[in-house]
JSON list of C-alpha atoms in Angstrom, two decimals:
[
{"chain": "A", "resi": 1, "resn": "ILE", "atom": "CA", "xyz": [46.95, 25.24, -3.26]},
{"chain": "A", "resi": 2, "resn": "LEU", "atom": "CA", "xyz": [45.62, 26.63, 0.03]},
{"chain": "A", "resi": 3, "resn": "GLN", "atom": "CA", "xyz": [48.44, 25.01, 2.02]},
{"chain": "A", "resi": 4, "resn": "ARG", "atom": "CA", "xyz": [51.07, 26.47, -0.29]},
{"chain": "A", "resi": 5, "resn": "GLN", "atom": "CA", "xyz": [49.65, 29.91, -1.04]},
{"chain": "A", "resi": 6, "resn": "VAL", "atom": "CA", "xyz": [47.35, 31.09, 1.77]},
{"chain": "A", "resi": 7, "resn": "PRO", "atom": "CA", "xyz": [48.83, 32.04, 5.14]},
{"chain": "A", "resi": 8, "resn": "GLY", "atom": "CA", "xyz": [47.21, 30.11, 7.98]},
{"chain": "A", "resi": 9, "resn": "PHE", "atom": "CA", "xyz": [46.36, 27.08, 5.85]},
{"chain": "A", "resi": 10, "resn": "GLU", "atom": "CA", "xyz": [49.77, 25.39, 6.11]},
{"chain": "A", "resi": 11, "resn": "ASP", "atom": "CA", "xyz": [48.46, 22.63, 8.39]},
{"chain": "A", "resi": 12, "resn": "CYS", "atom": "CA", "xyz": [44.98, 22.25, 6.93]},
{"chain": "A", "resi": 13, "resn": "PHE", "atom": "CA", "xyz": [43.68, 18.94, 5.57]},
{"chain": "A", "resi": 14, "resn": "ILE", "atom": "CA", "xyz": [40.43, 17.47, 4.22]},
{"chain": "A", "resi": 15, "resn": "LEU", "atom": "CA", "xyz": [38.45, 15.79, 6.96]},
{"chain": "A", "resi": 16, "resn": "ASP", "atom": "CA", "xyz": [35.34, 14.87, 4.98]},
{"chain": "A", "resi": 17, "resn": "THR", "atom": "CA", "xyz": [33.53, 15.56, 1.73]},
{"chain": "A", "resi": 18, "resn": "ALA", "atom": "CA", "xyz": [29.93, 15.22, 0.63]},
{"chain": "A", "resi": 19, "resn": "SER", "atom": "CA", "xyz": [28.91, 11.60, 0.14]},
{"chain": "A", "resi": 20, "resn": "GLN", "atom": "CA", "xyz": [27.30, 12.42, -3.18]},
{"chain": "A", "resi": 21, "resn": "LEU", "atom": "CA", "xyz": [27.00, 15.25, -5.62]},
{"chain": "A", "resi": 22, "resn": "GLY", "atom": "CA", "xyz": [23.84, 17.30, -5.83]},
{"chain": "A", "resi": 23, "resn": "THR", "atom": "CA", "xyz": [22.54, 19.85, -8.29]},
{"chain": "A", "resi": 24, "resn": "ARG", "atom": "CA", "xyz": [20.46, 22.97, -7.81]},
{"chain": "A", "resi": 25, "resn": "GLY", "atom": "CA", "xyz": [18.51, 22.49, -10.99]},
{"chain": "A", "resi": 26, "resn": "SER", "atom": "CA", "xyz": [17.41, 19.75, -13.31]},
{"chain": "A", "resi": 27, "resn": "ARG", "atom": "CA", "xyz": [15.08, 19.10, -16.19]},
{"chain": "A", "resi": 28, "resn": "ARG", "atom": "CA", "xyz": [11.77, 20.85, -15.81]},
{"chain": "A", "resi": 29, "resn": "LEU", "atom": "CA", "xyz": [8.25, 20.09, -16.91]},
{"chain": "A", "resi": 30, "resn": "THR", "atom": "CA", "xyz": [6.53, 22.16, -19.56]},
{"chain": "A", "resi": 31, "resn": "GLY", "atom": "CA", "xyz": [3.33, 22.85, -17.69]},
{"chain": "A", "resi": 32, "resn": "GLU", "atom": "CA", "xyz": [0.06, 24.60, -18.25]},
{"chain": "A", "resi": 33, "resn": "TYR", "atom": "CA", "xyz": [1.86, 27.67, -16.88]},
{"chain": "A", "resi": 34, "resn": "THR", "atom": "CA", "xyz": [5.58, 28.42, -16.69]},
{"chain": "A", "resi": 35, "resn": "VAL", "atom": "CA", "xyz": [6.70, 30.56, -13.76]},
{"chain": "A", "resi": 36, "resn": "THR", "atom": "CA", "xyz": [9.28, 33.12, -14.92]},
{"chain": "A", "resi": 37, "resn": "LEU", "atom": "CA", "xyz": [11.85, 35.31, -13.23]},
{"chain": "A", "resi": 38, "resn": "LYS", "atom": "CA", "xyz": [9.61, 38.28, -14.05]},
{"chain": "A", "resi": 39, "resn": "ASP", "atom": "CA", "xyz": [6.73, 36.60, -12.16]},
{"chain": "A", "resi": 40, "resn": "VAL", "atom": "CA", "xyz": [8.95, 35.84, -9.18]},
{"chain": "A", "resi": 41, "resn": "SER", "atom": "CA", "xyz": [10.65, 39.22, -8.97]},
{"chain": "A", "resi": 42, "resn": "SER", "atom": "CA", "xyz": [7.39, 41.17, -9.36]},
{"chain": "A", "resi": 43, "resn": "GLY", "atom": "CA", "xyz": [5.38, 39.13, -6.86]},
{"chain": "A", "resi": 44, "resn": "THR", "atom": "CA", "xyz": [2.83, 37.99, -9.44]},
{"chain": "A", "resi": 45, "resn": "THR", "atom": "CA", "xyz": [-0.24, 36.47, -7.79]},
{"chain": "A", "resi": 46, "resn": "TYR", "atom": "CA", "xyz": [-2.47, 33.73, -9.22]},
{"chain": "A", "resi": 47, "resn": "ASP", "atom": "CA", "xyz": [-6.04, 32.59, -8.57]},
{"chain": "A", "resi": 48, "resn": "ASP", "atom": "CA", "xyz": [-4.66, 29.04, -8.30]},
{"chain": "A", "resi": 49, "resn": "THR", "atom": "CA", "xyz": [-1.79, 29.72, -5.86]},
{"chain": "A", "resi": 50, "resn": "ILE", "atom": "CA", "xyz": [-0.91, 26.55, -3.96]},
{"chain": "A", "resi": 51, "resn": "THR", "atom": "CA", "xyz": [1.99, 27.95, -1.94]},
{"chain": "A", "resi": 52, "resn": "TYR", "atom": "CA", "xyz": [3.67, 31.28, -1.38]},
{"chain": "A", "resi": 53, "resn": "PHE", "atom": "CA", "xyz": [6.74, 32.42, 0.48]},
{"chain": "A", "resi": 54, "resn": "PRO", "atom": "CA", "xyz": [9.06, 35.42, 0.77]},
{"chain": "A", "resi": 55, "resn": "SER", "atom": "CA", "xyz": [12.05, 35.66, -1.53]},
{"chain": "A", "resi": 56, "resn": "LEU", "atom": "CA", "xyz": [15.29, 35.00, 0.29]},
{"chain": "A", "resi": 57, "resn": "GLN", "atom": "CA", "xyz": [17.54, 36.16, -2.55]},
{"chain": "A", "resi": 58, "resn": "LEU", "atom": "CA", "xyz": [15.81, 39.14, -4.17]},
{"chain": "A", "resi": 59, "resn": "ALA", "atom": "CA", "xyz": [16.47, 42.54, -2.62]},
{"chain": "A", "resi": 60, "resn": "GLU", "atom": "CA", "xyz": [12.83, 43.64, -3.09]},
{"chain": "A", "resi": 61, "resn": "ARG", "atom": "CA", "xyz": [11.65, 40.59, -1.09]},
{"chain": "A", "resi": 62, "resn": "PRO", "atom": "CA", "xyz": [8.41, 40.01, -2.99]},
{"chain": "A", "resi": 63, "resn": "LEU", "atom": "CA", "xyz": [6.11, 37.20, -1.96]},
{"chain": "A", "resi": 64, "resn": "ILE", "atom": "CA", "xyz": [6.61, 34.43, -4.50]},
{"chain": "A", "resi": 65, "resn": "HIS", "atom": "CA", "xyz": [3.42, 32.60, -5.49]},
{"chain": "A", "resi": 66, "resn": "ILE", "atom": "CA", "xyz": [3.42, 29.17, -7.16]},
{"chain": "A", "resi": 67, "resn": "PRO", "atom": "CA", "xyz": [0.32, 28.35, -9.23]},
{"chain": "A", "resi": 68, "resn": "TYR", "atom": "CA", "xyz": [-1.20, 24.88, -9.38]},
{"chain": "A", "resi": 69, "resn": "ARG", "atom": "CA", "xyz": [-0.99, 25.03, -13.20]},
{"chain": "A", "resi": 70, "resn": "SER", "atom": "CA", "xyz": [2.82, 24.93, -12.96]},
{"chain": "A", "resi": 71, "resn": "LEU", "atom": "CA", "xyz": [2.56, 21.42, -11.47]},
{"chain": "A", "resi": 72, "resn": "VAL", "atom": "CA", "xyz": [0.28, 20.18, -14.28]},
{"chain": "A", "resi": 73, "resn": "PRO", "atom": "CA", "xyz": [1.92, 18.96, -17.51]},
{"chain": "A", "resi": 74, "resn": "GLU", "atom": "CA", "xyz": [0.86, 20.69, -20.69]},
{"chain": "A", "resi": 75, "resn": "LYS", "atom": "CA", "xyz": [0.26, 17.40, -22.54]},
{"chain": "A", "resi": 76, "resn": "THR", "atom": "CA", "xyz": [0.32, 14.41, -20.18]},
{"chain": "A", "resi": 77, "resn": "ASN", "atom": "CA", "xyz": [-2.79, 13.44, -18.25]},
{"chain": "A", "resi": 78, "resn": "GLY", "atom": "CA", "xyz": [-2.77, 11.80, -14.82]},
{"chain": "A", "resi": 79, "resn": "LEU", "atom": "CA", "xyz": [0.53, 13.32, -13.75]},
{"chain": "A", "resi": 80, "resn": "LEU", "atom": "CA", "xyz": [1.61, 16.08, -11.39]},
{"chain": "A", "resi": 81, "resn": "VAL", "atom": "CA", "xyz": [5.14, 17.21, -10.56]},
{"chain": "A", "resi": 82, "resn": "ALA", "atom": "CA", "xyz": [6.52, 18.95, -7.51]},
{"chain": "A", "resi": 83, "resn": "GLY", "atom": "CA", "xyz": [9.87, 20.36, -6.54]},
{"chain": "A", "resi": 84, "resn": "ARG", "atom": "CA", "xyz": [12.63, 21.57, -8.79]},
{"chain": "A", "resi": 85, "resn": "CYS", "atom": "CA", "xyz": [11.11, 19.94, -11.88]},
{"chain": "A", "resi": 86, "resn": "TYR", "atom": "CA", "xyz": [7.96, 22.10, -11.83]},
{"chain": "A", "resi": 87, "resn": "SER", "atom": "CA", "xyz": [7.27, 24.33, -14.83]},
{"chain": "A", "resi": 88, "resn": "SER", "atom": "CA", "xyz": [9.55, 27.34, -14.46]},
{"chain": "A", "resi": 89, "resn": "ASP", "atom": "CA", "xyz": [12.35, 29.06, -16.29]},
{"chain": "A", "resi": 90, "resn": "GLY", "atom": "CA", "xyz": [15.91, 28.59, -15.01]},
{"chain": "A", "resi": 91, "resn": "PRO", "atom": "CA", "xyz": [16.28, 31.82, -13.02]},
{"chain": "A", "resi": 92, "resn": "ALA", "atom": "CA", "xyz": [12.85, 31.45, -11.37]},
{"chain": "A", "resi": 93, "resn": "ASN", "atom": "CA", "xyz": [13.57, 27.82, -10.55]},
{"chain": "A", "resi": 94, "resn": "ASN", "atom": "CA", "xyz": [16.85, 28.77, -8.92]},
{"chain": "A", "resi": 95, "resn": "LEU", "atom": "CA", "xyz": [14.94, 31.04, -6.53]},
{"chain": "A", "resi": 96, "resn": "THR", "atom": "CA", "xyz": [12.12, 28.61, -5.78]},
{"chain": "A", "resi": 97, "resn": "ASN", "atom": "CA", "xyz": [13.62, 25.13, -5.47]},
{"chain": "A", "resi": 98, "resn": "LEU", "atom": "CA", "xyz": [14.61, 25.15, -1.82]},
{"chain": "A", "resi": 99, "resn": "ILE", "atom": "CA", "xyz": [13.44, 22.22, 0.31]},
{"chain": "A", "resi": 100, "resn": "PRO", "atom": "CA", "xyz": [10.54, 24.03, 2.05]},
{"chain": "A", "resi": 101, "resn": "HIS", "atom": "CA", "xyz": [9.21, 25.22, -1.32]},
{"chain": "A", "resi": 102, "resn": "CYS", "atom": "CA", "xyz": [9.46, 21.71, -2.77]},
{"chain": "A", "resi": 103, "resn": "VAL", "atom": "CA", "xyz": [7.73, 20.21, 0.28]},
{"chain": "A", "resi": 104, "resn": "ALA", "atom": "CA", "xyz": [4.84, 22.68, -0.13]},
{"chain": "A", "resi": 105, "resn": "MET", "atom": "CA", "xyz": [4.51, 21.81, -3.81]},
{"chain": "A", "resi": 106, "resn": "GLY", "atom": "CA", "xyz": [4.54, 18.12, -2.91]},
{"chain": "A", "resi": 107, "resn": "GLU", "atom": "CA", "xyz": [1.76, 18.58, -0.37]},
{"chain": "A", "resi": 108, "resn": "ALA", "atom": "CA", "xyz": [-0.32, 20.44, -2.94]},
{"chain": "A", "resi": 109, "resn": "ALA", "atom": "CA", "xyz": [0.30, 17.76, -5.60]},
{"chain": "A", "resi": 110, "resn": "GLY", "atom": "CA", "xyz": [-0.62, 14.96, -3.19]},
{"chain": "A", "resi": 111, "resn": "THR", "atom": "CA", "xyz": [-3.74, 16.78, -2.05]},
{"chain": "A", "resi": 112, "resn": "ALA", "atom": "CA", "xyz": [-4.78, 17.43, -5.66]},
{"chain": "A", "resi": 113, "resn": "ALA", "atom": "CA", "xyz": [-4.25, 13.75, -6.49]},
{"chain": "A", "resi": 114, "resn": "ALA", "atom": "CA", "xyz": [-6.48, 12.75, -3.55]},
{"chain": "A", "resi": 115, "resn": "ILE", "atom": "CA", "xyz": [-9.20, 15.14, -4.73]},
{"chain": "A", "resi": 116, "resn": "ALA", "atom": "CA", "xyz": [-8.94, 13.74, -8.26]},
{"chain": "A", "resi": 117, "resn": "VAL", "atom": "CA", "xyz": [-9.37, 10.18, -6.97]},
{"chain": "A", "resi": 118, "resn": "GLU", "atom": "CA", "xyz": [-12.30, 11.17, -4.74]},
{"chain": "A", "resi": 119, "resn": "HIS", "atom": "CA", "xyz": [-14.12, 12.75, -7.70]},
{"chain": "A", "resi": 120, "resn": "SER", "atom": "CA", "xyz": [-12.93, 10.33, -10.43]},
{"chain": "A", "resi": 121, "resn": "ILE", "atom": "CA", "xyz": [-11.42, 13.15, -12.49]},
{"chain": "A", "resi": 122, "resn": "ASP", "atom": "CA", "xyz": [-8.03, 13.84, -14.00]},
{"chain": "A", "resi": 123, "resn": "VAL", "atom": "CA", "xyz": [-5.69, 15.94, -11.88]},
{"chain": "A", "resi": 124, "resn": "ARG", "atom": "CA", "xyz": [-5.73, 18.70, -14.51]},
{"chain": "A", "resi": 125, "resn": "ASN", "atom": "CA", "xyz": [-9.47, 19.09, -13.82]},
{"chain": "A", "resi": 126, "resn": "VAL", "atom": "CA", "xyz": [-9.16, 19.54, -10.06]},
{"chain": "A", "resi": 127, "resn": "ASP", "atom": "CA", "xyz": [-10.91, 22.76, -9.09]},
{"chain": "A", "resi": 128, "resn": "HIS", "atom": "CA", "xyz": [-8.23, 25.02, -7.64]},
{"chain": "A", "resi": 129, "resn": "TRP", "atom": "CA", "xyz": [-10.66, 26.61, -5.18]},
{"chain": "A", "resi": 130, "resn": "THR", "atom": "CA", "xyz": [-11.39, 23.15, -3.77]},
{"chain": "A", "resi": 131, "resn": "LEU", "atom": "CA", "xyz": [-7.67, 22.41, -3.64]},
{"chain": "A", "resi": 132, "resn": "GLN", "atom": "CA", "xyz": [-6.91, 25.65, -1.83]},
{"chain": "A", "resi": 133, "resn": "LYS", "atom": "CA", "xyz": [-9.71, 25.09, 0.67]},
{"chain": "A", "resi": 134, "resn": "ARG", "atom": "CA", "xyz": [-8.43, 21.57, 1.42]},
{"chain": "A", "resi": 135, "resn": "LEU", "atom": "CA", "xyz": [-4.84, 22.84, 1.78]},
{"chain": "A", "resi": 136, "resn": "MET", "atom": "CA", "xyz": [-5.96, 25.48, 4.26]},
{"chain": "A", "resi": 137, "resn": "GLU", "atom": "CA", "xyz": [-7.90, 22.83, 6.22]},
{"chain": "A", "resi": 138, "resn": "GLN", "atom": "CA", "xyz": [-4.57, 20.98, 6.44]},
{"chain": "A", "resi": 139, "resn": "GLY", "atom": "CA", "xyz": [-2.93, 24.08, 7.93]},
{"chain": "A", "resi": 140, "resn": "VAL", "atom": "CA", "xyz": [-1.29, 25.48, 4.79]},
{"chain": "A", "resi": 141, "resn": "ALA", "atom": "CA", "xyz": [-1.03, 29.27, 4.82]},
{"chain": "A", "resi": 142, "resn": "LEU", "atom": "CA", "xyz": [-2.39, 30.71, 1.58]},
{"chain": "A", "resi": 143, "resn": "PRO", "atom": "CA", "xyz": [-3.38, 34.20, 0.47]},
{"chain": "A", "resi": 144, "resn": "PRO", "atom": "CA", "xyz": [-7.06, 35.02, 1.06]},
{"chain": "A", "resi": 145, "resn": "ILE", "atom": "CA", "xyz": [-9.28, 33.06, -1.32]},
{"chain": "A", "resi": 146, "resn": "GLN", "atom": "CA", "xyz": [-11.58, 35.29, -3.35]},
{"chain": "A", "resi": 147, "resn": "LYS", "atom": "CA", "xyz": [-14.12, 32.63, -4.33]},
{"chain": "A", "resi": 148, "resn": "GLU", "atom": "CA", "xyz": [-15.78, 29.63, -2.69]},
{"chain": "A", "resi": 149, "resn": "ALA", "atom": "CA", "xyz": [-14.91, 26.17, -3.90]},
{"chain": "A", "resi": 150, "resn": "THR", "atom": "CA", "xyz": [-17.20, 24.46, -6.40]},
{"chain": "A", "resi": 151, "resn": "ASN", "atom": "CA", "xyz": [-18.33, 20.86, -6.09]},
{"chain": "A", "resi": 152, "resn": "ASN", "atom": "CA", "xyz": [-15.00, 19.27, -7.10]}
]
């Protein structure tokens, strides 16, 4: 169509295409908390924030916070999720599933799993203050923590 109908494309041709298809979204977990577009667009903050970053798509440019609870399944024990399958509605997920965001969620999930093993507890019982403190020790930038970690 371009060759026939758009001036300047008469000699164009396909050199390469993507080796596989990808999607922006997928199935998502129903977690202890579901991040919504309202949360994302208003810059909602959480006591259990495990990563935060500026919005690249919203004109207001709020800081988007992701709570640990959105990585924890509502019903299944011993499981955490990270990346585009975390508990969020479709519009919020579309704004928060870029690779750096998914990497940050993955680091938080892995760190929480390590804490759970160290303390012989389920991941849903990991103290978020302890998790945040450990993440910051690993160099993760987080909002100021308002409370000291407990023993977990």
